[in-house]
Short mmCIF file of C-alpha atoms and ligand atoms in Angstrom, two decimals:
data_model
loop_
_atom_site.label_atom_id
_atom_site.label_comp_id
_atom_site.label_asym_id
_atom_site.label_seq_id
_atom_site.Cartn_x
_atom_site.Cartn_y
_atom_site.Cartn_z
CA GLN A 21 51.35 53.19 86.42
CA ALA A 22 52.19 56.30 84.95
CA LYS A 23 49.79 59.44 86.64
CA LYS A 24 46.88 60.05 83.77
CA GLU A 25 46.15 63.13 85.83
CA GLY A 26 48.52 66.12 87.16
CA ARG A 27 50.41 69.00 85.94
CA ASN A 28 52.90 68.65 82.84
CA THR A 29 56.03 68.58 85.82
CA TYR A 30 54.75 65.57 86.70
CA GLN A 31 54.75 63.74 83.55
CA PHE A 32 57.71 64.95 82.47
CA TYR A 33 59.27 63.57 85.69
CA ASP A 34 57.12 59.80 84.80
CA VAL A 35 58.76 60.08 81.62
CA LYS A 36 62.35 60.83 82.40
CA LEU A 37 61.38 57.89 85.30
CA ASP A 38 59.69 55.79 82.95
CA LYS A 39 63.06 55.92 80.36
CA LYS A 40 65.32 54.91 82.89
CA THR A 41 62.93 52.16 83.91
CA PHE A 42 63.27 50.95 79.97
CA GLU A 43 67.27 51.17 79.52
CA ARG A 44 67.26 48.68 83.36
CA LEU A 45 64.49 46.91 81.81
CA GLU A 46 66.59 46.40 78.14
CA ILE A 47 70.04 45.85 80.14
CA GLU A 48 68.16 43.13 82.33
CA ASN A 49 66.89 41.47 79.49
CA GLU A 50 70.24 41.23 77.48
CA LEU A 51 72.06 40.71 80.70
CA ARG A 52 69.61 37.33 80.72
CA LYS A 53 71.23 35.87 77.09
CA ALA A 54 74.20 37.18 77.36
CA ILE A 55 76.42 34.06 79.10
CA ASP A 56 74.85 31.84 76.46
CA ARG A 57 75.52 34.36 73.36
CA ASP A 58 79.24 34.08 74.62
CA GLU A 59 78.86 38.35 75.01
CA PHE A 60 81.21 38.19 78.03
CA SER A 61 84.88 38.45 78.62
CA LEU A 62 87.34 39.00 80.99
CA HIS A 63 90.14 41.86 80.20
CA TYR A 64 92.94 41.93 83.03
CA GLN A 65 94.97 44.42 84.57
CA PRO A 66 98.55 43.65 85.82
CA ILE A 67 99.44 44.08 89.66
CA LEU A 68 103.56 45.08 89.87
CA ASN A 69 105.47 44.52 92.87
CA LEU A 70 107.31 47.98 93.34
CA CYS A 71 110.35 46.51 95.12
CA LYS A 72 111.36 44.30 91.89
CA ASN A 73 108.96 46.21 89.45
CA GLN A 74 107.91 42.94 88.42
CA VAL A 75 104.35 42.10 87.76
CA THR A 76 103.31 39.37 90.27
CA GLY A 77 99.82 39.17 89.50
CA VAL A 78 96.93 40.46 87.33
CA GLU A 79 93.13 41.36 88.35
CA ALA A 80 90.37 40.11 86.41
CA LEU A 81 87.61 42.89 85.51
CA ILE A 82 84.65 41.52 83.15
CA ARG A 83 83.41 43.29 79.80
CA TRP A 84 80.44 42.96 78.31
CA ASN A 85 79.80 43.64 74.75
CA ASN A 86 76.23 43.66 73.24
CA GLU A 87 74.50 44.10 69.78
CA LYS A 88 71.83 45.82 71.01
CA LEU A 89 73.32 47.86 73.86
CA GLY A 90 76.94 47.78 72.61
CA THR A 91 79.71 48.09 75.65
CA VAL A 92 77.75 48.40 79.27
CA SER A 93 80.08 48.78 81.63
CA PRO A 94 80.11 46.66 84.98
CA ALA A 95 79.73 49.52 87.13
CA GLN A 96 76.52 49.68 85.59
CA PHE A 97 75.58 45.77 84.90
CA ILE A 98 76.79 44.31 88.02
CA PRO A 99 74.46 46.16 90.61
CA ILE A 100 71.28 44.28 88.30
CA ALA A 101 73.09 41.52 88.20
CA GLU A 102 72.89 41.57 92.12
CA GLU A 103 69.30 42.73 92.22
CA THR A 104 68.53 39.90 90.29
CA GLY A 105 70.29 37.10 91.35
CA MET A 106 71.73 36.97 87.97
CA ILE A 107 75.52 37.47 89.33
CA ILE A 108 75.22 33.62 90.44
CA THR A 109 75.38 32.45 87.18
CA ILE A 110 77.94 35.14 86.16
CA GLY A 111 80.05 34.41 89.09
CA GLU A 112 80.14 31.23 88.14
CA TRP A 113 81.34 32.35 84.54
CA ILE A 114 84.31 34.74 85.93
CA PHE A 115 85.56 32.15 88.17
CA SER A 116 85.52 28.96 86.18
CA THR A 117 87.08 31.93 82.87
CA ALA A 118 89.66 33.18 85.29
CA CYS A 119 90.72 29.75 86.66
CA LYS A 120 91.21 28.16 83.01
CA GLN A 121 93.09 31.24 82.42
CA LEU A 122 95.36 31.21 84.90
CA LYS A 123 95.74 27.20 84.29
CA LYS A 124 96.83 27.68 80.07
CA TRP A 125 99.21 30.56 81.75
CA GLU A 126 100.91 27.89 84.24
CA ASN A 127 101.29 25.57 81.67
CA GLU A 128 103.13 28.12 79.06
CA GLY A 129 105.89 28.77 82.20
CA PHE A 130 103.93 32.21 83.03
CA ALA A 131 104.20 32.62 86.96
CA LEU A 132 101.79 34.66 88.13
CA SER A 133 98.48 34.69 90.62
CA ILE A 134 94.84 36.32 89.60
CA SER A 135 92.54 37.99 91.59
CA VAL A 136 89.15 38.04 91.26
CA ASN A 137 86.02 40.65 92.30
CA ILE A 138 83.22 39.15 94.22
CA SER A 139 79.82 41.06 95.14
CA ILE A 140 78.12 41.17 98.03
CA ARG A 141 75.40 38.84 97.16
CA GLN A 142 77.72 36.14 95.93
CA PHE A 143 79.91 36.67 99.15
CA TYR A 144 76.59 35.76 101.07
CA GLN A 145 75.30 32.63 98.71
CA PRO A 146 75.91 29.58 100.47
CA ASN A 147 77.39 28.04 97.34
CA LEU A 148 80.19 30.08 96.95
CA ILE A 149 82.73 27.73 98.53
CA PRO A 150 81.35 24.79 96.96
CA MET A 151 81.75 26.38 93.72
CA ILE A 152 85.28 28.14 94.29
CA GLU A 153 86.25 24.33 95.12
CA SER A 154 84.72 23.19 92.51
CA ILE A 155 86.53 25.34 90.38
CA LEU A 156 90.03 24.69 91.39
CA LYS A 157 89.39 20.90 91.01
CA GLU A 158 88.28 21.53 87.73
CA THR A 159 91.13 23.28 86.79
CA ASN A 160 93.47 22.19 88.78
CA VAL A 161 94.61 25.42 89.76
CA SER A 162 96.73 25.65 93.10
CA PRO A 163 94.56 27.94 95.61
CA GLU A 164 97.71 30.59 96.65
CA TYR A 165 97.44 31.95 93.18
CA LEU A 166 93.94 32.84 93.38
CA THR A 167 92.73 36.26 95.59
CA ILE A 168 89.23 37.02 96.00
CA GLU A 169 88.04 41.19 96.11
CA ILE A 170 85.66 41.71 98.79
CA THR A 171 84.47 45.36 99.72
CA GLU A 172 84.33 46.31 103.39
CA SER A 173 80.96 47.32 102.97
CA MET A 174 80.56 43.37 102.78
CA THR A 175 81.77 42.62 106.06
CA MET A 176 79.09 44.62 108.03
CA ASP A 177 77.37 40.88 109.60
CA VAL A 178 80.90 40.62 111.12
CA GLU A 179 80.48 37.28 112.33
CA THR A 180 78.82 35.61 109.32
CA ALA A 181 81.89 37.68 106.91
CA THR A 182 84.01 36.15 109.84
CA ASN A 183 82.90 32.15 109.27
CA ILE A 184 83.06 33.04 105.39
CA LEU A 185 86.32 34.54 105.18
CA GLN A 186 87.34 31.62 107.27
CA ASP A 187 86.35 28.89 104.87
CA LEU A 188 87.68 30.53 101.88
CA LYS A 189 91.10 30.83 103.76
CA GLU A 190 90.42 27.18 103.94
CA LEU A 191 90.65 26.30 100.51
CA GLY A 192 94.23 28.08 100.54
CA VAL A 193 93.07 31.38 98.49
CA ASN A 194 94.01 34.93 99.53
CA ILE A 195 91.53 37.27 100.13
CA SER A 196 91.83 40.95 99.75
CA ILE A 197 89.96 44.32 100.65
CA ASP A 198 89.14 46.52 97.54
CA ASP A 199 88.43 49.86 97.40
CA PHE A 200 89.80 50.10 101.09
CA GLY A 201 88.76 53.48 103.06
CA THR A 202 85.89 54.02 101.46
CA GLY A 203 83.73 52.37 103.66
CA TYR A 204 81.88 53.41 106.63
CA SER A 205 82.60 50.36 108.78
CA SER A 206 84.63 50.36 111.80
CA LEU A 207 88.20 48.84 111.74
CA SER A 208 87.82 46.78 114.23
CA TYR A 209 87.18 43.84 111.63
CA LEU A 210 90.83 44.27 110.68
CA LYS A 211 92.05 42.21 113.03
CA SER A 212 89.68 39.55 113.62
CA PHE A 213 89.60 38.67 109.61
CA PRO A 214 92.01 36.55 107.77
CA ILE A 215 92.85 38.64 105.29
CA ASP A 216 96.21 39.38 103.32
CA TYR A 217 95.95 42.35 101.33
CA LEU A 218 94.06 45.83 101.42
CA LYS A 219 94.02 48.13 98.39
CA ILE A 220 94.06 51.75 98.77
CA ASP A 221 90.98 53.10 96.86
CA GLN A 222 92.17 55.27 93.77
CA SER A 223 90.15 57.94 95.37
CA PHE A 224 93.41 58.64 98.08
CA ILE A 225 95.44 57.99 95.47
CA ARG A 226 94.44 60.67 92.70
CA ASP A 227 95.69 63.56 94.39
CA ILE A 228 98.50 61.91 96.51
CA THR A 229 101.41 64.22 95.55
CA LYS A 230 98.92 67.73 95.51
CA SER A 231 96.77 66.92 99.03
CA LYS A 232 98.95 66.60 102.28
CA GLY A 233 95.33 64.92 103.83
CA ASP A 234 95.65 61.96 101.10
CA GLU A 235 98.85 61.59 100.92
CA SER A 236 98.51 61.42 105.20
CA ILE A 237 95.56 58.96 105.31
CA ALA A 238 97.56 56.60 102.25
CA THR A 239 100.52 56.74 104.88
CA THR A 240 98.50 55.73 107.57
CA ILE A 241 96.78 52.53 105.76
CA LEU A 242 100.35 51.50 105.12
CA LEU A 243 101.53 52.06 108.50
CA MET A 244 98.76 50.50 109.98
CA ALA A 245 98.22 47.49 107.43
CA HIS A 246 101.81 46.73 107.78
CA ASN A 247 102.15 46.62 111.54
CA LEU A 248 98.47 44.40 110.98
CA GLY A 249 101.30 42.01 108.63
CA LEU A 250 98.68 42.67 105.45
CA LYS A 251 100.11 43.51 101.95
CA VAL A 252 98.97 46.74 100.15
CA ILE A 253 98.47 47.45 96.35
CA ALA A 254 97.65 50.81 95.21
CA GLU A 255 95.08 51.00 92.85
CA GLY A 256 95.04 53.60 89.96
CA VAL A 257 97.84 54.71 90.31
CA GLU A 258 98.58 57.03 86.58
CA THR A 259 101.91 59.14 87.14
CA LYS A 260 105.24 58.58 87.99
CA GLY A 261 105.01 60.83 90.72
CA GLN A 262 102.23 59.31 92.51
CA LEU A 263 104.09 55.67 92.20
CA GLU A 264 107.41 57.72 93.81
CA MET A 265 105.04 58.96 97.06
CA LEU A 266 103.95 55.27 97.05
CA LYS A 267 107.46 53.88 96.84
CA LYS A 268 108.98 56.15 99.51
CA HIS A 269 106.30 54.67 102.12
CA ARG A 270 107.03 51.37 100.84
CA CYS A 271 103.86 50.62 99.28
CA ASP A 272 103.98 47.27 98.06
CA GLU A 273 102.12 46.55 95.46
CA ALA A 274 100.31 49.02 92.95
CA GLN A 275 97.92 48.63 89.47
CA GLY A 276 96.88 51.97 86.76
CA TYR A 277 97.13 53.30 83.79
CA LEU A 278 100.78 54.05 84.31
CA PHE A 279 101.77 50.68 84.37
CA SER A 280 99.03 49.25 81.93
CA LYS A 281 95.16 49.22 82.25
CA PRO A 282 93.05 46.20 82.05
CA LEU A 283 94.11 44.23 78.70
CA PRO A 284 92.31 41.58 76.95
CA VAL A 285 94.77 38.00 77.48
CA GLU A 286 96.52 38.44 73.65
CA GLU A 287 97.30 42.10 74.35
CA LEU A 288 98.54 41.27 77.91
CA GLU A 289 100.50 38.52 76.71
CA GLN A 290 102.47 41.26 74.40
CA PHE A 291 102.81 43.53 77.76
CA ASP A 292 107.01 43.56 78.51
CA LYS A 293 106.65 42.94 82.15
CA PHE A 294 103.44 40.33 81.60
CA LYS A 295 106.28 38.44 79.33
CA GLU A 296 108.72 38.53 81.72
CA THR A 297 106.84 36.26 84.52
CA LYS A 298 107.71 33.67 82.51
CA THR A 299 110.01 31.20 84.04
CA THR A 300 112.98 29.97 82.17
CA THR A 301 112.88 26.09 83.41
P1 LIG B 411 87.34 47.83 90.88
O1 LIG B 411 87.47 46.47 91.21
O2 LIG B 411 87.76 48.99 91.95
O3 LIG B 411 88.02 47.57 89.94
C1 LIG B 411 88.84 48.96 89.35
C2 LIG B 411 88.19 49.71 88.57
O4 LIG B 411 89.56 50.86 88.16
C3 LIG B 411 88.40 48.73 87.47
O5 LIG B 411 87.52 49.45 86.71
C4 LIG B 411 89.81 49.46 86.05
O6 LIG B 411 89.76 49.24 84.85
C5 LIG B 411 89.45 51.24 86.76
N1 LIG B 411 91.18 51.15 86.91
C6 LIG B 411 91.98 50.50 86.94
N2 LIG B 411 92.94 51.42 86.74
C7 LIG B 411 92.91 52.42 86.52
C8 LIG B 411 93.49 53.84 86.63
O7 LIG B 411 94.83 54.34 86.25
N3 LIG B 411 92.65 54.82 86.44
C9 LIG B 411 91.62 55.16 86.85
N4 LIG B 411 90.57 56.11 86.61
N5 LIG B 411 90.86 53.94 86.57
C10 LIG B 411 91.72 52.61 86.26
P2 LIG B 411 86.04 48.80 85.85
O8 LIG B 411 86.89 47.38 85.23
O9 LIG B 411 85.31 49.72 85.27
O10 LIG B 411 85.74 48.18 87.41
C11 LIG B 411 84.63 48.65 88.04
C12 LIG B 411 83.77 47.93 88.72
O11 LIG B 411 83.23 47.28 88.76
C13 LIG B 411 85.65 47.02 89.72
O12 LIG B 411 85.38 48.10 90.30
C14 LIG B 411 84.21 46.50 90.25
O13 LIG B 411 83.88 46.67 91.52
C15 LIG B 411 83.23 46.00 89.52
N6 LIG B 411 83.76 44.84 88.73
C16 LIG B 411 84.42 44.37 87.30
N7 LIG B 411 84.44 43.32 87.48
C17 LIG B 411 84.06 42.87 88.50
C18 LIG B 411 83.95 41.08 87.79
O14 LIG B 411 84.14 40.56 87.23
N8 LIG B 411 82.99 41.21 89.26
C19 LIG B 411 82.69 41.96 90.06
N9 LIG B 411 81.70 40.93 90.54
N10 LIG B 411 82.31 42.96 89.90
C20 LIG B 411 83.53 43.43 89.10
MG1 LIG B 412 88.53 44.85 92.40
MG1 LIG B 413 89.25 48.80 93.97
MG1 LIG B 414 86.03 49.98 92.84
#
């Protein structure tokens, strides 16, 4: 496939391209074996209710540690899993692992919910609903404790998306729009979609105390969401100033490094605000 002739510049370009292609192939090959080799894990990031200052749930975020490649970030391998279709198997592993963990916590007396991210191919896969339904059944998890995070880009095909979301709602799970404000989709879907939460993308939170523009965007999202009966979660909250600003504008919930990074189970269980979710009976 490589050009055998041509000037050095072309060859240089080809070499660079080949290196990228090679890396990608390596990720793809290793990804195929990752589930069998038990290389994935889920980390959980606490989500806090800002009125009560309490953890209400956690977001499950996948981690991959491979012998050859080391730690590969989901931003890098999820798109490859998408393109190759491996996301279907990986996605099922994520749901199953998250629901088992949720049940374990419930049995130990912790009252909280779990948010699980899904990607576009998963969303439009016909087996999505039966898959989630059977995992809920197997793990005996109550659907109201499960939230599914989708992104605006998945809502382009409004009619199909509405049908899928309605089927999900019939299962009893909650729906959250992740990275809200970064997509290019029209806002009109908000009134017809059966959704529960909007997550303000971290790019609007970052400079919320310094940029009037970002503050306006955040407050406008909050006003609109509340008028539509939706709750709002702020992502990527890192400073006290950002938190105060969000509280002032009545943001419902928040997550970010200010409270905690995404943590493996054992570490999360040491986090004070997580321990407080334990209900004494
Ligand atoms: P996301 O769902 O929007 O997740 C939020 C990302 O922001 C996470 O990155 C999280 O670690 C990071 N984050 C949380 N708090 C802060 C903060 O205060 N500051 C900063 N700078 N970052 C913060 P992560 O885990 O690398 O995931 C990146 C993206 O990869 C996710 O974005 C999601 O789109 C995707 N992803 C992660 N796990 C899964 C998964 O299990 N399934 C699917 N389909 N996608 C996933
Ligand atoms: Mg998310
Ligand atoms: Mg997000
Ligand atoms: Mg994101």
